[in-house]
Structure formats: C-alpha cells, structure tokens
Coordinates of C-alpha atoms and ligand atoms in Angstrom, one line a residue:
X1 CA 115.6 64.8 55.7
X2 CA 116.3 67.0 52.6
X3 CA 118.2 70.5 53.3
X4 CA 115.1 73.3 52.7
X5 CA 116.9 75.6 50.2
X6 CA 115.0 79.0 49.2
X7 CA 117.1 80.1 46.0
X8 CA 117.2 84.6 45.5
X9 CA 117.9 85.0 41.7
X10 CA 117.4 87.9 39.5
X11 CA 118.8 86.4 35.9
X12 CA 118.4 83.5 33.6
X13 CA 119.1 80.8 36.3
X14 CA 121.4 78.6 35.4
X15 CA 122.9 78.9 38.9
X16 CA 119.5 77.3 40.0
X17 CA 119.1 74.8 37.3
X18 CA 122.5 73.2 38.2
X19 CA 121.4 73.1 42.0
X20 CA 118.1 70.9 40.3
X21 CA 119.9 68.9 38.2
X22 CA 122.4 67.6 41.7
X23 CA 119.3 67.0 43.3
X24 CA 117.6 65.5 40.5
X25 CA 120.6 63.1 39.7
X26 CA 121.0 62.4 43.7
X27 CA 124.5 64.2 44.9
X28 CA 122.4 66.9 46.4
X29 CA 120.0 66.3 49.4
X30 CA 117.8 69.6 48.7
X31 CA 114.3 70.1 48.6
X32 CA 113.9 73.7 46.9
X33 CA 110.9 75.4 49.0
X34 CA 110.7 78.4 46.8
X35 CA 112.3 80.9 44.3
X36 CA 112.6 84.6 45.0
X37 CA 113.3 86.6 42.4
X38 CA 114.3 90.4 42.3
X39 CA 112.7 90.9 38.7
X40 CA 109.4 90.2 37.6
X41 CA 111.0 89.0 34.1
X42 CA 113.5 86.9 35.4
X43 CA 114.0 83.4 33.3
X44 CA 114.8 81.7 36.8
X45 CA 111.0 82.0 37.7
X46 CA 110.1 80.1 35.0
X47 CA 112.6 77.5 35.6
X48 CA 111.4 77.2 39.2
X49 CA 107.8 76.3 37.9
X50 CA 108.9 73.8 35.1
X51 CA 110.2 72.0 38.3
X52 CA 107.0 72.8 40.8
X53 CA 108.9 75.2 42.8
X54 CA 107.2 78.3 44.2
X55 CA 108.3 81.1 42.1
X56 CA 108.0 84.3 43.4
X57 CA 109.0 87.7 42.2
X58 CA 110.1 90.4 45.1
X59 CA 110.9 93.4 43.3
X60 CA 112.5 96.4 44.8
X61 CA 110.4 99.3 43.0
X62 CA 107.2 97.8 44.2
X63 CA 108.7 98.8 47.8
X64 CA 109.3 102.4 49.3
X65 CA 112.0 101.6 51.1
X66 CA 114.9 98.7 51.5
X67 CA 113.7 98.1 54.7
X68 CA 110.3 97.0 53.2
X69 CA 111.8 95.3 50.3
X70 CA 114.4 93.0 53.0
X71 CA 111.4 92.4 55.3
X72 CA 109.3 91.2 52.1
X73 CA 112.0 88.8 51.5
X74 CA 113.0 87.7 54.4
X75 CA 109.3 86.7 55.8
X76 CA 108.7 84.7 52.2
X77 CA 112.0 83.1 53.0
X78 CA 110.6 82.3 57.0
X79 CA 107.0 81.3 55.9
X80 CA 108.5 78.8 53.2
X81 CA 110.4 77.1 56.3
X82 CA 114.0 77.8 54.4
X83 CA 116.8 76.3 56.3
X84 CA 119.7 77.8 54.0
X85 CA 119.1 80.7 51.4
X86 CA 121.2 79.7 48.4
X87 CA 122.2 83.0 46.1
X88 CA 122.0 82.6 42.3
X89 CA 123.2 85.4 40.5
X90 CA 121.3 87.9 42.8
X91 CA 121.7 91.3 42.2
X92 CA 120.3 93.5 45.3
X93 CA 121.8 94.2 48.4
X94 CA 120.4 91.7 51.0
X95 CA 120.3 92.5 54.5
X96 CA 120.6 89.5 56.4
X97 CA 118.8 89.1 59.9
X98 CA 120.2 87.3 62.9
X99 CA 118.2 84.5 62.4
X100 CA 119.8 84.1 59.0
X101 CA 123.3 84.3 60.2
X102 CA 126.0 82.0 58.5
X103 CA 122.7 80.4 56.6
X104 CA 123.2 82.4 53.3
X105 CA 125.7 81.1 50.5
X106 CA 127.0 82.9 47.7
X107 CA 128.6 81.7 44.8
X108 CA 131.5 84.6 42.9
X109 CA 133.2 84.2 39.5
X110 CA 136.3 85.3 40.9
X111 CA 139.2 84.5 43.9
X112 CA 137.6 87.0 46.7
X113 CA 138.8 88.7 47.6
X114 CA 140.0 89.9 43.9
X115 CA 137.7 91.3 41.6
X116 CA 134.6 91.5 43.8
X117 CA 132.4 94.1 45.7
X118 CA 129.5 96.4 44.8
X119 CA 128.8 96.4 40.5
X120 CA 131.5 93.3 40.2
X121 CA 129.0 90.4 39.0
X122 CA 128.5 88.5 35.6
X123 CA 130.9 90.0 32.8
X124 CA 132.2 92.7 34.9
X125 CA 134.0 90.4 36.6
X126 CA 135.3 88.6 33.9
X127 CA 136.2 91.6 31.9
X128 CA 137.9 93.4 35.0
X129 CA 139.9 89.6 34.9
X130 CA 141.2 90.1 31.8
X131 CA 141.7 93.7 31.6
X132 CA 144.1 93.6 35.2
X133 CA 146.3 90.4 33.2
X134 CA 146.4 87.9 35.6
X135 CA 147.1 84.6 35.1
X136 CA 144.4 82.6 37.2
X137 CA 140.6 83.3 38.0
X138 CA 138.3 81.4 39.6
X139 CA 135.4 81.0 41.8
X140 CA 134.1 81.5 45.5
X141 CA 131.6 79.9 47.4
X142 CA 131.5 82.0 50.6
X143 CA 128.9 82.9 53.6
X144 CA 126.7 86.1 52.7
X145 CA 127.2 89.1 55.3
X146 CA 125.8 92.5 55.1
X147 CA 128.5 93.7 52.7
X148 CA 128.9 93.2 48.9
X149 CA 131.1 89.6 48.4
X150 CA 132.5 90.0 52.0
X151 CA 131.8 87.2 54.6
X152 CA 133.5 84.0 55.2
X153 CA 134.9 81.8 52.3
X154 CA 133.5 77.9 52.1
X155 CA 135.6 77.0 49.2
X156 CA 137.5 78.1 46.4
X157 CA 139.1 77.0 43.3
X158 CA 141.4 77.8 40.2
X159 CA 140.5 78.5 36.2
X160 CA 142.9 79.4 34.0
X161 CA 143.5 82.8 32.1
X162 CA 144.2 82.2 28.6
X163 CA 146.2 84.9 26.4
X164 CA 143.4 84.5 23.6
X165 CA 140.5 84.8 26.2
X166 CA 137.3 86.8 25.9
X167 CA 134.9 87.6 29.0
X168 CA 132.3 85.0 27.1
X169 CA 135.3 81.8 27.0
X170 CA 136.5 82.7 30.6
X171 CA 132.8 83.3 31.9
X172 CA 132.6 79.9 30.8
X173 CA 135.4 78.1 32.5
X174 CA 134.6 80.1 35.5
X175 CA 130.6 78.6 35.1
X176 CA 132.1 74.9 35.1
X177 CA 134.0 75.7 38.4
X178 CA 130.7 77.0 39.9
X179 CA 128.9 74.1 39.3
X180 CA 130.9 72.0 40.6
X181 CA 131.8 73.7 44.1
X182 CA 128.6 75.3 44.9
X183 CA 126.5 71.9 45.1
X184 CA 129.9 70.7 46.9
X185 CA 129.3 73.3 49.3
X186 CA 125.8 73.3 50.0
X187 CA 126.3 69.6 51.1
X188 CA 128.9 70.3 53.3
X189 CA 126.4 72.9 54.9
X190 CA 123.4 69.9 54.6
X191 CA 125.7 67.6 56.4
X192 CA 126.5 70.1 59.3
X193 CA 130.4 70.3 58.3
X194 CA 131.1 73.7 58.2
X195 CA 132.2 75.6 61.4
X196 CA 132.6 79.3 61.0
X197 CA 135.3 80.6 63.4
X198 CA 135.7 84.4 62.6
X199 CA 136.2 85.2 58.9
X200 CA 137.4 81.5 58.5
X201 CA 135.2 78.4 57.7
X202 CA 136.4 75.1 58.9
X203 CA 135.5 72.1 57.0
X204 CA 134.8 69.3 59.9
X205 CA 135.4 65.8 58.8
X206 CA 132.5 63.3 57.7
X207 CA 131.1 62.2 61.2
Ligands
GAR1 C1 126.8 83.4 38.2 O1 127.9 83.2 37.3 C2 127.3 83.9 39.5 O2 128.7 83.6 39.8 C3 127.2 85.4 39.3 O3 126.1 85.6 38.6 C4 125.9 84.5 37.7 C5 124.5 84.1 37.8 O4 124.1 83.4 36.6 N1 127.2 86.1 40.6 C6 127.8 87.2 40.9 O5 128.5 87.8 40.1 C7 127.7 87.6 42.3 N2 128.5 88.8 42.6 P1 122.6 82.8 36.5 O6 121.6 83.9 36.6 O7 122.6 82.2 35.1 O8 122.5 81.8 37.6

C-alpha cells in the first residue's frame, strides 16, 4: 500500500513537485492525499490540482488564534487519512499533536544545526551561508518538533561553497541535494526503517 503523504507548503512548490515526479517515475511509494497551504496564492496549490490532489489553503489571518489556525490544519490533515505530513517550504509555526509525533518531515537548506531556527528559510539561509565563510553547506531532512528546525535528523549531506558563489548558485546546489535525500527519506519512513531513539534517528536495515 502507498505511504498517505499530506504535503504543508506556502511557496512555489517545487519541494512538492519533486515528491510527484519520484512517485510518478516509481522510486517513491506515495499517494499525496492533499495539499495544505498557508497562503491562498501559493503556486503549490495549483500544482497540487494539475496532478488531482486536494489543494487546500489554511491561512493564518482567516483564524483568531494559532490555536484555531493548528486545529484547522491538523483535522484536514486527520480527515484526509495522512499517514506522514511531509513539509515543503512551509513557513508557519506548526504545532504538532501527539498523534503526529515523529510523523512530520522537514527538509532544511543547511547542516542543522547551522544556519537554522525562526526567520532562517529560502535565501536567508543561503545568504547567512555565504556571509559567515564557510566552506560546506548542505541540507537536512529531519523530524518536525514543536520548535523552529529542531527535532531529530533523518539524513544529511554536503554541497560545496564556492568563492564566486551567490545565494541564487548555492540555493541551487543546495535544491539538487534536497531532491535527492528528501524522497530518500520519506521511503525510509514508508518502509518502516527509521527508529527514533532520543534526538537520534536510527536507520534499520532493509527487512
Ligand atoms: C526549500 O528549499 C526548503 O529547503 C526551504 O524552503 C524551500 C521551499 O521551496 N525550507 C526551509 O527553509 C525551511 N526552514 P519550494 O516552495 O519551491 O518547495
């Protein structure tokens, strides 16, 4: 049986286009039950209905409180049967529920824990990168907690700095890395290989 992925966006999508095209081309086992988005305008949405996917924005003004805005999420996520919420590129701060534990993936453009936490995301990230002179960069696939970029790490791996780099050519390398390791680590998820144990996440072998 497919994996039931809900995807939270709030951006142009490409995050969620990649997880499609794995699917599509057969290295992914995922059947997308629906697309939340934090804004109404978000080009994610329409890629979610090019493919048939329930596309549906959840945005935070339309809610007095955070509370109301979580619960809104969290019930379409439920009613959609979700088995794993995968993050792409989304930009409020989610709290997760019990139920939800260890069942929300994130994907960083950075080594957490550098160059991460609350308004690090997109360019920032990139631009903090370059400004600070390291040599390597990266990206993070990691379990979502209740704090910004915090919870367990999946898998990680290296990009790269160049001396002539700009936040759009190291965005870019970092975007290559994503798409490969997030579609790694949702399978590991799918095929029931990854055993959280504290802050660190185990990778069982292939039973
Ligand atoms: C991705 O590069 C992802 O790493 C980043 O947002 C981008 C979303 O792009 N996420 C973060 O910075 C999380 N802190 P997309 O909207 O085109 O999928």
């Amino acid at each position: 049986m497919p994996l039931k992925i809900a995807v939270l966006l709030s951006g142009s999508g490409t995050t969620l286009q990649n997880l499609i095209d794995r699917a599509g081309a057969g290295e992914l086992d995922a059947q997308f039950v629906c697309v939340i988005s934090s804004r109404a305008d978000a080009f994610g949405l329409e890629r979610a209905r090019t493919h048939q996917i329930p596309a549906i924005p959840i945005v935070r003004k339309d809610y007095d409180t955070l509370e109301a805005f979580n619960a809104a999420i969290w019930d379409t996520v439920r009613s959609h049967g979700a088995e794993l919420v995968a993050l792409a590129g989304f930009m409020s701060l989610l709290h997760i529920p019990d139920d939800y534990e260890n069942r929300v993936v994130n994907v960083h453009p950075a080594l957490i824990p550098a160059f991460c936490g609350k308004g690090m995301y997109g360019h920032h990230v990139h631009e903090a990168v370059i400004e600070y002179g390291v040599k390597l960069s990266g990206a993070t696939v990691h379990f979502a907690n209740n704090i910004y970029d915090a919870g367990p790490i999946i898998l990680q791996d290296t990009v790269p700095v160049l001396e002539d780099d700009t936040p759009d050519t190291l965005a870019e390398r970092v975007q290559a890395k994503e798409r490969e390791l997030y579609p790694k680590a949702i399978r590991l998820f799918a095929e029931g290989r990854l055993r959280v144990e504290g802050r660190r996440v185990r990778i069982l072998d292939p039973q």
